[in-house]
PDB file of C-alpha atoms in Angstrom:
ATOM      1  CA  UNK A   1     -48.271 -85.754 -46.627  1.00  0.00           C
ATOM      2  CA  UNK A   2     -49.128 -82.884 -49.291  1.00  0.00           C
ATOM      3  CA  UNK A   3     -46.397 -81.425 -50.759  1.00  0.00           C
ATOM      4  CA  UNK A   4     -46.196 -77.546 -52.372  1.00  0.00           C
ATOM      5  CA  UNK A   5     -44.453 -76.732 -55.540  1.00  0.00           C
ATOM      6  CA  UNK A   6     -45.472 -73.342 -55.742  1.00  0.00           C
ATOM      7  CA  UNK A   7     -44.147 -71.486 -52.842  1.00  0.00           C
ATOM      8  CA  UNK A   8     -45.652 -68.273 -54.124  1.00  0.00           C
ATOM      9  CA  UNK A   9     -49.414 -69.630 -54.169  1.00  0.00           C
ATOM     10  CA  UNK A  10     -49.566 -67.865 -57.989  1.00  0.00           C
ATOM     11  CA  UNK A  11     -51.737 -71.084 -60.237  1.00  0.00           C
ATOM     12  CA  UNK A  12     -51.612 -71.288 -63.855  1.00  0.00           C
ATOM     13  CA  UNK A  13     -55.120 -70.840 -65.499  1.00  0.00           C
ATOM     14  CA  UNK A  14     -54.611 -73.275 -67.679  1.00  0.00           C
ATOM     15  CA  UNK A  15     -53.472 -75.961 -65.020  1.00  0.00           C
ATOM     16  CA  UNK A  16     -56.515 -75.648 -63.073  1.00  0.00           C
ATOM     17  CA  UNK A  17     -59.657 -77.353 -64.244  1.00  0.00           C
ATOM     18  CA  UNK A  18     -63.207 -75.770 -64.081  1.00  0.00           C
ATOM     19  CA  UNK A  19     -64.930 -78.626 -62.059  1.00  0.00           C
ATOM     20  CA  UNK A  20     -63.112 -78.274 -59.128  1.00  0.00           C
ATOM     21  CA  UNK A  21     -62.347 -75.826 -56.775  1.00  0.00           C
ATOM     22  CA  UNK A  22     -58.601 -76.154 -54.734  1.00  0.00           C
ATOM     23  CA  UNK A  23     -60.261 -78.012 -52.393  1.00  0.00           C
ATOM     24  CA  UNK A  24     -61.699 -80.525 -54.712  1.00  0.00           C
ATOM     25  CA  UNK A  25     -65.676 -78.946 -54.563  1.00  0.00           C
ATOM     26  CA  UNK A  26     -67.965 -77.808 -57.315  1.00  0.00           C
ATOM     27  CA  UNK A  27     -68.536 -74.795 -58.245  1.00  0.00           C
ATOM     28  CA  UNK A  28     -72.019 -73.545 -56.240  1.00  0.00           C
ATOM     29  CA  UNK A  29     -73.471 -72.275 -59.911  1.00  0.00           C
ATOM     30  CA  UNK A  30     -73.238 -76.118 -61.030  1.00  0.00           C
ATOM     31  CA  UNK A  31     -75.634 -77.339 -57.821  1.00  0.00           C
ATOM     32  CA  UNK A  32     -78.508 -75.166 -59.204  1.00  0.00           C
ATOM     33  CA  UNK A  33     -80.461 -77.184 -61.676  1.00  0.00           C
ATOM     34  CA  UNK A  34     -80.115 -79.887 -59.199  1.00  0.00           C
ATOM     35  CA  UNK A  35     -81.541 -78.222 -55.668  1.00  0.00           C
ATOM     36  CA  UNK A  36     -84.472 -76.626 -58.672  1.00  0.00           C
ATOM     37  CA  UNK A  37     -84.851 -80.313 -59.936  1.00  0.00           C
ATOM     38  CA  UNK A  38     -85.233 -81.725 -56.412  1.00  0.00           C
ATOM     39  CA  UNK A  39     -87.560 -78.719 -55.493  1.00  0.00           C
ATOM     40  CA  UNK A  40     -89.901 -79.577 -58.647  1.00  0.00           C
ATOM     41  CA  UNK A  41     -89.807 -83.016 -57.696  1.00  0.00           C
ATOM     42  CA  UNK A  42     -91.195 -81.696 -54.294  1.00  0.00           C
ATOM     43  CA  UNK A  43     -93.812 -79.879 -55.188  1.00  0.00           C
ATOM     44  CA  UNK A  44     -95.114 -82.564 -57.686  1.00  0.00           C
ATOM     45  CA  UNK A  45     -95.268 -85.438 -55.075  1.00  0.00           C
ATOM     46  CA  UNK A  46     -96.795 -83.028 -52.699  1.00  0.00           C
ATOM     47  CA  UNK A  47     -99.746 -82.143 -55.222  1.00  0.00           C
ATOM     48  CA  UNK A  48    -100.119 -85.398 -56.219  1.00  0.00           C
ATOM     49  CA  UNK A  49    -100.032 -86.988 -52.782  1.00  0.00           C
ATOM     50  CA  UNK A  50    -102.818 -84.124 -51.855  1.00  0.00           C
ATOM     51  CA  UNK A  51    -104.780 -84.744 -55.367  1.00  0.00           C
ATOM     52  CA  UNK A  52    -104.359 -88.435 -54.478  1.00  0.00           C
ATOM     53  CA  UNK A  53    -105.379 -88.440 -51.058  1.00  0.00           C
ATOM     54  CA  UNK A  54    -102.986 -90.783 -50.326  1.00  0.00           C
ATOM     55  CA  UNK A  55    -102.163 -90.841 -46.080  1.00  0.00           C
ATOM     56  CA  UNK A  56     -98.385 -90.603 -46.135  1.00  0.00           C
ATOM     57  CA  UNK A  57     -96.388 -88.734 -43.319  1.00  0.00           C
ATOM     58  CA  UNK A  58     -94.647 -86.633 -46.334  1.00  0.00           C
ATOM     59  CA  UNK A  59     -98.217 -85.852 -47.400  1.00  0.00           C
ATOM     60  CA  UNK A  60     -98.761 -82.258 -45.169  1.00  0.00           C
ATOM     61  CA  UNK A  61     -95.209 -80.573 -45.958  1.00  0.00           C
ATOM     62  CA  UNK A  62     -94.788 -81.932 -49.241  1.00  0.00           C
ATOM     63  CA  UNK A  63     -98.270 -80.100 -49.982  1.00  0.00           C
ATOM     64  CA  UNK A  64     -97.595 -77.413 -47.792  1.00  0.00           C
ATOM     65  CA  UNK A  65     -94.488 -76.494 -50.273  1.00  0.00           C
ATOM     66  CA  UNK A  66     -96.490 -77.149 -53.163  1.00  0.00           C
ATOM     67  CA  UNK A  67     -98.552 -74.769 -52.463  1.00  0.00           C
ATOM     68  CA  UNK A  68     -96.074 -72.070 -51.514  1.00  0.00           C
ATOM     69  CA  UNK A  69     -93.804 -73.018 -55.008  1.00  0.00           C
ATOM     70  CA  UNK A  70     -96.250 -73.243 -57.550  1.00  0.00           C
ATOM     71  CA  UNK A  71     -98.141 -69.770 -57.429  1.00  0.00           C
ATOM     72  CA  UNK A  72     -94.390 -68.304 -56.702  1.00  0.00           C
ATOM     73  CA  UNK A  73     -92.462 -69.569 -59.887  1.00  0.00           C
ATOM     74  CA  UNK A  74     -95.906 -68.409 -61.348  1.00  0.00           C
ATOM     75  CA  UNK A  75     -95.684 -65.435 -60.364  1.00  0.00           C
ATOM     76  CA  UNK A  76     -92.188 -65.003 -60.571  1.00  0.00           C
ATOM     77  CA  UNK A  77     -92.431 -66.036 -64.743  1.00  0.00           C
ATOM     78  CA  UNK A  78     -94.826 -62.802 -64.899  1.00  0.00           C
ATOM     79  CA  UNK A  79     -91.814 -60.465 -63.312  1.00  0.00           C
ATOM     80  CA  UNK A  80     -88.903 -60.895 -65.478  1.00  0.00           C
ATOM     81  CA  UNK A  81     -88.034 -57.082 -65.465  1.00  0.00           C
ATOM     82  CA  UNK A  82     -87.265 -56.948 -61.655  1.00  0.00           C
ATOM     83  CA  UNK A  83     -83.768 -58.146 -59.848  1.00  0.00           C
ATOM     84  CA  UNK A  84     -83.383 -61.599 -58.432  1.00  0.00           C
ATOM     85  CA  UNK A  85     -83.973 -60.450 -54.861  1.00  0.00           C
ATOM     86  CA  UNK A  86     -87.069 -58.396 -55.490  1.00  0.00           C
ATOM     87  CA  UNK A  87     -88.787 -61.337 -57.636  1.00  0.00           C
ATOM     88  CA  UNK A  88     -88.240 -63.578 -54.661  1.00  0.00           C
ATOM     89  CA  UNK A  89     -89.837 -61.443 -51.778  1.00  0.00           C
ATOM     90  CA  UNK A  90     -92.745 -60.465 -54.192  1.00  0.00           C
ATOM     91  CA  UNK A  91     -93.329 -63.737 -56.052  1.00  0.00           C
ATOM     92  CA  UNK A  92     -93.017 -65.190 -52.472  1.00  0.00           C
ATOM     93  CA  UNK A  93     -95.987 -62.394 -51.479  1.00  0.00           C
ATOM     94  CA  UNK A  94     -98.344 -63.217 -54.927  1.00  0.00           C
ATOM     95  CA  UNK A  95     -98.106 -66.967 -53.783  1.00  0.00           C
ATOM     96  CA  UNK A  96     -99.388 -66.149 -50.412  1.00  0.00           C
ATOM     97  CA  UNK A  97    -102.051 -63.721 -51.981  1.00  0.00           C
ATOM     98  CA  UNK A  98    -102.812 -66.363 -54.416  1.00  0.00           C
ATOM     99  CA  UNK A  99    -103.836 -68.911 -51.666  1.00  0.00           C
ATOM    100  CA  UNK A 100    -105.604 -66.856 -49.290  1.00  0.00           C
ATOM    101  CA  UNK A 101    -107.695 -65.475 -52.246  1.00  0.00           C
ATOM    102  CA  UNK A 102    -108.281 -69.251 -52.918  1.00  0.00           C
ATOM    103  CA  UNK A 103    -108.731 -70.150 -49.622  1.00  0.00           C
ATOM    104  CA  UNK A 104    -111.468 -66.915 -49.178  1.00  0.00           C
ATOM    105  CA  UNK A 105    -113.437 -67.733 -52.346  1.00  0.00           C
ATOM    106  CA  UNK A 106    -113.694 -71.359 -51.391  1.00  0.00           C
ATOM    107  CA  UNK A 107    -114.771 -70.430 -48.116  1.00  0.00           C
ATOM    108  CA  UNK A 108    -117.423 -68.021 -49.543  1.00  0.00           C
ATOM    109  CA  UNK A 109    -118.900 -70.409 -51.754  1.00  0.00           C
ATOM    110  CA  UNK A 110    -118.840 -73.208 -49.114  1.00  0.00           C
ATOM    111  CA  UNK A 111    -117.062 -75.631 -50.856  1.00  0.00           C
ATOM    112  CA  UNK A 112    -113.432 -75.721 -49.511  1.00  0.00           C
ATOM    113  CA  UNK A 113    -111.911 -79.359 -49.403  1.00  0.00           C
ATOM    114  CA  UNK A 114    -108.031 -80.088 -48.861  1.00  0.00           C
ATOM    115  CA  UNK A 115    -107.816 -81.761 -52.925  1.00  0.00           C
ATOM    116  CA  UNK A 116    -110.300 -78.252 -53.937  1.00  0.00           C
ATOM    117  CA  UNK A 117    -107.960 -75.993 -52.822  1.00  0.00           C
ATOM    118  CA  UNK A 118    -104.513 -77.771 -53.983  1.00  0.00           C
ATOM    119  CA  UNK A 119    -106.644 -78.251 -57.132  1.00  0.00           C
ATOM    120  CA  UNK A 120    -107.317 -74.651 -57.700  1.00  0.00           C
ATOM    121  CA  UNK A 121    -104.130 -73.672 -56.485  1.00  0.00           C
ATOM    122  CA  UNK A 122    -102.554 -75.600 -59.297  1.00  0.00           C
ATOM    123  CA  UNK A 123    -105.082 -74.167 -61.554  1.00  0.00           C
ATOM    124  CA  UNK A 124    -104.338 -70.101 -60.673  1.00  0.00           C
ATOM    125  CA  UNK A 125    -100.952 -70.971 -60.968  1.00  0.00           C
ATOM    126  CA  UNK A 126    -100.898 -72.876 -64.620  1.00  0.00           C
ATOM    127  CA  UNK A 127    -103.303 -70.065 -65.824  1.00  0.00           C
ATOM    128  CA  UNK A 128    -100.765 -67.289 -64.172  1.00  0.00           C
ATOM    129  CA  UNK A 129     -97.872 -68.851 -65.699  1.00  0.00           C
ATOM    130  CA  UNK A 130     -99.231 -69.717 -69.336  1.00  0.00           C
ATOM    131  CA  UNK A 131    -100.289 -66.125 -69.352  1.00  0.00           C
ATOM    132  CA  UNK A 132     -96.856 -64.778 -68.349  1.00  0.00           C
ATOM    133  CA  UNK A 133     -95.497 -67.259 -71.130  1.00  0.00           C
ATOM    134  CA  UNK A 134     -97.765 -65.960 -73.967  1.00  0.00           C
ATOM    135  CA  UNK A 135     -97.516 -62.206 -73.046  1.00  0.00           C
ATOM    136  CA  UNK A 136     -93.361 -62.556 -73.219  1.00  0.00           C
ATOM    137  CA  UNK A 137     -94.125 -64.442 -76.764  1.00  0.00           C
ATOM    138  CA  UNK A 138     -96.145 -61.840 -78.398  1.00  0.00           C
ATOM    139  CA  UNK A 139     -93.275 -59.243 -77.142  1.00  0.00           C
ATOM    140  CA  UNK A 140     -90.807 -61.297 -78.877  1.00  0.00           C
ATOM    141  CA  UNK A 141     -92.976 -61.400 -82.178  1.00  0.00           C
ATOM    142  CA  UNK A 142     -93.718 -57.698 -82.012  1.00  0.00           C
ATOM    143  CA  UNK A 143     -90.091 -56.783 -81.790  1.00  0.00           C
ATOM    144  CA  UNK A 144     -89.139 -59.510 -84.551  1.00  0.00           C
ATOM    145  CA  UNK A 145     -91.857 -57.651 -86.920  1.00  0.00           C
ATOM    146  CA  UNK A 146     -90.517 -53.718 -86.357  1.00  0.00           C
ATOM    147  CA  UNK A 147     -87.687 -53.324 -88.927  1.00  0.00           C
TER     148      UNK A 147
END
């Protein structure tokens, strides 16, 4: 049996902790890291199954969201100016750009294979993101250097 003390439903600030909600839950902020830890973890097992060639029933959506994640947070590193909604839809966009235009060159040059494209996929996307990551560096020294 629960019983109230506080008939007016007013809480002190003080009394109530910030791990918990009322109802004994989290905070959703403090799940983040977590679902974008598990989501990593994801996309590394499914480009290393793929790059592996290792026959595993996880192997095809595993990949499948590798391939989707990795040219997106790519992408998304290079648009740090827009708002949270509009980097998702267009970093979701770039990473479907970024594999069809793998997919089409591949084709082209007749030499598409499953561990190819994850390969090159992976490659775009490291190249996208250390390029986003060294642009947003020389910002920050050119704006340390003005007086």
């Amino acid at each position: 049996m629960q019983s109230f003390t506080d008939l007016t439903g007013l809480e002190d600030p003080a009394e109530r902790s910030d791990m918990d909600d009322s109802d004994g839950r989290r905070p959703p902020g403090d799940s983040l890291p977590v679902i974008a830890g598990a989501a990593a973890a994801i996309a590394v097992a499914g480009g290393a199954l793929a790059l592996a060639d290792i026959g595993s029933p996880l192997r095809a959506p595993f990949t499948l969201f590798f391939l989707i994640v990795a040219p997106a947070c790519a992408v998304g590193a290079a648009l740090r100016g827009l708002d949270p909604l509009s980097r998702v839809v267009v970093s979701a966009g770039g990473a479907v750009a970024v594999d069809l235009l793998v997919a089409q060159v591949m084709l082209a040059l007749h030499a598409w294979t499953v561990r190819g494209g994850v390969a090159a996929v992976a490659a775009v996307s490291l190249l996208l993101f250390l390029l986003a990551q060294v642009r947003r560096h020389r910002g920050r020294a050119a704006r340390s250097r003005t007086p």
